[in-house]
Amino acid sequence: MAESSSLHLMKSMEEPAKFARDSSSFLSEDQFLCSICLDILTDPVSTPCGHNFCKTCLTLYWNNTQHCHCPFCKEKFTKRPELKINTTLREVVDHFKNKGDVDKPVILCDVCTGMEVKALKSCLDCGMSYCKSHLESHKVAKLKKHKLIDPVKNLEDYICHKHERPLELFCRDDQTCVCQFCIEGEHKNHNIVPLEEESGEKKTQLRSLHTGVQQMIQDRLKKIKEIQNSAELRKRNTEKEKADSVEVFTALMRSIERSQAELLEVMEEKQKAAERQAEDLIKELEQEITELKRRDTEVEQLSNTEDHLHLLQIYPSLCRPPHTNNWTDISIDPHLSVEPVRNAFSQLQKSLNEELSKTLNEKLRRKELKMMQKYAVDVTLDPDTAYPYLILSADGKQVRCGDTRQNLPDNPKRFNQYANVLAKEGFSSGRFYYEAQVRGKTKWDVGVARESINRKGPITLSPENGFWAVVLRNGNQYEARASSPVPLYLRQTPQKVGVFVDYEEGLVSFFDVEARSHIYSFTGQSFIEKLYPYFSPRNNDKGKNSAPLIISHI
């Protein structure tokens, strides 16, 4: 039985088309397929939602997913179900598998004539298949050495065509099945092994291939989940961005409507002022007209008088020109001044720019901080590097400077002159981010340092000396310690400082976490060593700077 299977497998290796399994008999029966491995169910188990999977497939799937859900319908389970083999379904599947054997071609005995009798064995030496009764002849001593296998239809494929001997051996040099006589001729001195041995190795390889394919399936299922999660996250982010955009544009439209109302109000006021001016001018003109009419009446009466004495007496007052305004250059401008409109649009443009700048900068700062926080690392202070006056918390997350020097070994890693300490974790690639709380301190240093920095004696903080740091001195003097210190003028006092490093880009950036504002960036740096987070709480300055420097949990 084993020899038959081995020989068949070897022939299959030579003829891939024959080795391929005809799956048409079961792929149409969906109820017997596992939707994970797409093969006939093995040790079937059922989920609470009623779908069936191979026990191993479902276990591997859940081991590689964050949330427990059905791989088919995606129904989520609050608690991971206990998997028990569905014995009834397994019996049905086994019956279905065995049913496939009925469809295999029936091999008939080559000796029986006049009736069809199923063969029990095929003989590679005789080249014939025998039923149980005719197989009795092979019990005699002469035929006992014949090679018997399970009955096969294509018996000639199992016999060497050149020597007409059973193919019992495998030539590894030529990757072909051979007989005993072949190894004495053209396959002489070749690497020859028994068929069963080569078959065993190929089976091992196939099992490894099967495991690899299963892992590839799981990797792709995991990738599907990852893509689905990313798509869902993208959808949520898009909805949030849409809501934020609506909010921004609503604010801008309110600003425009407000500016429009203010402009219309100004224009209305100017119109009313023009109307009042016109009314005043008309009133004044009407008064002058009344006065002139009165003068004209007097002149007309005097010109017709016979009282010569009265005429001469009153003439001097009548001949003087009446007191009137010069109306030549006085008018009402019929055209509306464009100045209010220009001013309104100028003010609108300014407020819109301010609103957009404020909103967009806030969004960009928020996004930038969120992006950096994705690269957050767990940082712990290294006591072997700590200056002897420094006091570290038990969890390695806080450090302050004490008044008493501790009796610590002066190892090569320890700072011996300044109140400095490094983190245990070093980074030589990629991106990383951490945050340090500096609330209540009047002095501090925060940044990163390369592994080979000088730790003994005087130290100057600068990139040339392996330090990329931002510092506070005297309560309000902030500096970036570049080649020459760069004063930093911050709008508010940082309570928590974020440090972001992109190793390949040569970037070290500092941020005020609570204000979500950028403090300073070292750019264009070249890193070739490990970088370690660097801290210094500085001395306690007689209690003025006694607050600890704390590594924040993000």
PDB file of C-alpha atoms in Angstrom, residues 424-539:
ATOM      1  CA  LYS A 424      17.964  53.002  28.516  1.00  0.00           C
ATOM      2  CA  GLU A 425      16.467  52.818  25.020  1.00  0.00           C
ATOM      3  CA  GLY A 426      18.579  53.729  22.006  1.00  0.00           C
ATOM      4  CA  PHE A 427      17.457  54.098  18.381  1.00  0.00           C
ATOM      5  CA  SER A 428      19.482  53.684  15.207  1.00  0.00           C
ATOM      6  CA  SER A 429      16.765  53.926  12.540  1.00  0.00           C
ATOM      7  CA  GLY A 430      13.209  55.048  11.830  1.00  0.00           C
ATOM      8  CA  ARG A 431      11.222  57.569  13.831  1.00  0.00           C
ATOM      9  CA  PHE A 432      10.535  57.918  17.536  1.00  0.00           C
ATOM     10  CA  TYR A 433       8.804  60.384  19.828  1.00  0.00           C
ATOM     11  CA  TYR A 434       8.594  61.007  23.568  1.00  0.00           C
ATOM     12  CA  GLU A 435       7.261  63.707  25.899  1.00  0.00           C
ATOM     13  CA  ALA A 436       8.746  65.193  29.050  1.00  0.00           C
ATOM     14  CA  GLN A 437       6.815  67.212  31.638  1.00  0.00           C
ATOM     15  CA  VAL A 438       8.750  70.324  32.710  1.00  0.00           C
ATOM     16  CA  ARG A 439       6.004  71.999  34.755  1.00  0.00           C
ATOM     17  CA  GLY A 440       7.200  73.985  37.773  1.00  0.00           C
ATOM     18  CA  LYS A 441      10.873  74.033  36.765  1.00  0.00           C
ATOM     19  CA  THR A 442      13.115  77.051  36.260  1.00  0.00           C
ATOM     20  CA  LYS A 443      15.889  75.096  34.503  1.00  0.00           C
ATOM     21  CA  TRP A 444      15.917  71.949  32.348  1.00  0.00           C
ATOM     22  CA  ASP A 445      17.446  70.260  29.297  1.00  0.00           C
ATOM     23  CA  VAL A 446      15.541  67.916  26.970  1.00  0.00           C
ATOM     24  CA  GLY A 447      16.657  66.290  23.726  1.00  0.00           C
ATOM     25  CA  VAL A 448      18.679  63.391  22.330  1.00  0.00           C
ATOM     26  CA  ALA A 449      22.354  62.442  22.449  1.00  0.00           C
ATOM     27  CA  ARG A 450      24.495  60.034  20.476  1.00  0.00           C
ATOM     28  CA  GLU A 451      26.005  57.005  22.152  1.00  0.00           C
ATOM     29  CA  SER A 452      29.646  58.159  21.973  1.00  0.00           C
ATOM     30  CA  ILE A 453      29.193  61.511  23.775  1.00  0.00           C
ATOM     31  CA  ASN A 454      31.720  62.596  26.385  1.00  0.00           C
ATOM     32  CA  ARG A 455      30.325  61.913  29.854  1.00  0.00           C
ATOM     33  CA  LYS A 456      33.265  62.992  31.950  1.00  0.00           C
ATOM     34  CA  GLY A 457      34.257  66.535  32.822  1.00  0.00           C
ATOM     35  CA  PRO A 458      32.967  69.726  31.156  1.00  0.00           C
ATOM     36  CA  ILE A 459      30.334  69.251  28.440  1.00  0.00           C
ATOM     37  CA  THR A 460      29.107  71.721  25.824  1.00  0.00           C
ATOM     38  CA  LEU A 461      25.667  70.966  24.407  1.00  0.00           C
ATOM     39  CA  SER A 462      25.819  71.149  20.612  1.00  0.00           C
ATOM     40  CA  PRO A 463      25.307  68.855  17.605  1.00  0.00           C
ATOM     41  CA  GLU A 464      29.076  68.832  17.060  1.00  0.00           C
ATOM     42  CA  ASN A 465      29.446  67.294  20.524  1.00  0.00           C
ATOM     43  CA  GLY A 466      26.604  64.829  19.960  1.00  0.00           C
ATOM     44  CA  PHE A 467      23.738  66.686  21.688  1.00  0.00           C
ATOM     45  CA  TRP A 468      20.536  68.012  20.116  1.00  0.00           C
ATOM     46  CA  ALA A 469      18.737  69.819  22.918  1.00  0.00           C
ATOM     47  CA  VAL A 470      16.444  72.672  23.928  1.00  0.00           C
ATOM     48  CA  VAL A 471      17.075  74.217  27.362  1.00  0.00           C
ATOM     49  CA  LEU A 472      15.496  76.612  29.864  1.00  0.00           C
ATOM     50  CA  ARG A 473      17.556  78.922  32.062  1.00  0.00           C
ATOM     51  CA  ASN A 474      16.583  81.506  34.695  1.00  0.00           C
ATOM     52  CA  GLY A 475      12.890  80.677  34.484  1.00  0.00           C
ATOM     53  CA  ASN A 476      12.205  82.328  31.116  1.00  0.00           C
ATOM     54  CA  GLN A 477      15.251  82.081  28.847  1.00  0.00           C
ATOM     55  CA  TYR A 478      14.779  79.367  26.241  1.00  0.00           C
ATOM     56  CA  GLU A 479      17.535  78.310  23.881  1.00  0.00           C
ATOM     57  CA  ALA A 480      18.153  75.732  21.179  1.00  0.00           C
ATOM     58  CA  ARG A 481      21.715  74.529  21.645  1.00  0.00           C
ATOM     59  CA  ALA A 482      22.858  74.634  18.025  1.00  0.00           C
ATOM     60  CA  SER A 483      26.477  75.369  17.022  1.00  0.00           C
ATOM     61  CA  SER A 484      25.763  78.807  18.444  1.00  0.00           C
ATOM     62  CA  PRO A 485      22.887  78.993  20.964  1.00  0.00           C
ATOM     63  CA  VAL A 486      19.645  80.197  19.341  1.00  0.00           C
ATOM     64  CA  PRO A 487      17.358  82.274  21.634  1.00  0.00           C
ATOM     65  CA  LEU A 488      13.737  81.119  21.499  1.00  0.00           C
ATOM     66  CA  TYR A 489      10.884  83.524  22.099  1.00  0.00           C
ATOM     67  CA  LEU A 490       7.845  81.482  23.094  1.00  0.00           C
ATOM     68  CA  ARG A 491       4.335  82.902  23.496  1.00  0.00           C
ATOM     69  CA  GLN A 492       3.659  80.799  26.558  1.00  0.00           C
ATOM     70  CA  THR A 493       5.565  78.691  29.033  1.00  0.00           C
ATOM     71  CA  PRO A 494       5.701  75.037  27.911  1.00  0.00           C
ATOM     72  CA  GLN A 495       4.416  72.593  30.520  1.00  0.00           C
ATOM     73  CA  LYS A 496       5.195  69.500  28.460  1.00  0.00           C
ATOM     74  CA  VAL A 497       7.800  69.196  25.693  1.00  0.00           C
ATOM     75  CA  GLY A 498       7.524  66.674  22.868  1.00  0.00           C
ATOM     76  CA  VAL A 499      10.663  65.452  21.082  1.00  0.00           C
ATOM     77  CA  PHE A 500      10.378  63.878  17.615  1.00  0.00           C
ATOM     78  CA  VAL A 501      13.274  62.269  15.729  1.00  0.00           C
ATOM     79  CA  ASP A 502      13.381  61.066  12.121  1.00  0.00           C
ATOM     80  CA  TYR A 503      16.701  59.235  11.987  1.00  0.00           C
ATOM     81  CA  GLU A 504      16.954  58.870   8.204  1.00  0.00           C
ATOM     82  CA  GLU A 505      15.822  62.465   7.548  1.00  0.00           C
ATOM     83  CA  GLY A 506      18.299  63.853  10.098  1.00  0.00           C
ATOM     84  CA  LEU A 507      15.507  65.715  11.905  1.00  0.00           C
ATOM     85  CA  VAL A 508      15.070  66.510  15.617  1.00  0.00           C
ATOM     86  CA  SER A 509      11.980  68.623  16.402  1.00  0.00           C
ATOM     87  CA  PHE A 510      10.674  70.062  19.666  1.00  0.00           C
ATOM     88  CA  PHE A 511       7.038  70.948  20.392  1.00  0.00           C
ATOM     89  CA  ASP A 512       4.943  72.525  23.112  1.00  0.00           C
ATOM     90  CA  VAL A 513       2.469  69.663  23.577  1.00  0.00           C
ATOM     91  CA  GLU A 514      -0.337  71.557  25.322  1.00  0.00           C
ATOM     92  CA  ALA A 515      -0.147  74.592  23.010  1.00  0.00           C
ATOM     93  CA  ARG A 516       0.368  72.277  20.015  1.00  0.00           C
ATOM     94  CA  SER A 517       3.026  74.654  18.735  1.00  0.00           C
ATOM     95  CA  HIS A 518       6.457  74.136  17.213  1.00  0.00           C
ATOM     96  CA  ILE A 519       9.428  75.217  19.320  1.00  0.00           C
ATOM     97  CA  TYR A 520      12.509  74.419  17.225  1.00  0.00           C
ATOM     98  CA  SER A 521      13.921  71.896  14.742  1.00  0.00           C
ATOM     99  CA  PHE A 522      17.434  70.704  13.990  1.00  0.00           C
ATOM    100  CA  THR A 523      17.396  69.808  10.279  1.00  0.00           C
ATOM    101  CA  GLY A 524      19.871  68.279   7.852  1.00  0.00           C
ATOM    102  CA  GLN A 525      21.684  66.335  10.556  1.00  0.00           C
ATOM    103  CA  SER A 526      23.643  63.152   9.823  1.00  0.00           C
ATOM    104  CA  PHE A 527      23.176  60.318  12.304  1.00  0.00           C
ATOM    105  CA  ILE A 528      25.504  57.303  12.227  1.00  0.00           C
ATOM    106  CA  GLU A 529      25.210  56.129  15.850  1.00  0.00           C
ATOM    107  CA  LYS A 530      22.464  55.179  18.243  1.00  0.00           C
ATOM    108  CA  LEU A 531      20.533  58.132  19.649  1.00  0.00           C
ATOM    109  CA  TYR A 532      19.350  58.126  23.266  1.00  0.00           C
ATOM    110  CA  PRO A 533      16.732  60.454  24.833  1.00  0.00           C
ATOM    111  CA  TYR A 534      18.624  62.966  26.971  1.00  0.00           C
ATOM    112  CA  PHE A 535      17.403  64.727  30.141  1.00  0.00           C
ATOM    113  CA  SER A 536      18.731  67.127  32.738  1.00  0.00           C
ATOM    114  CA  PRO A 537      16.631  68.510  35.614  1.00  0.00           C
ATOM    115  CA  ARG A 538      19.648  70.787  36.456  1.00  0.00           C
ATOM    116  CA  ASN A 539      20.471  71.587  40.088  1.00  0.00           C
TER     117      ASN A 539
END
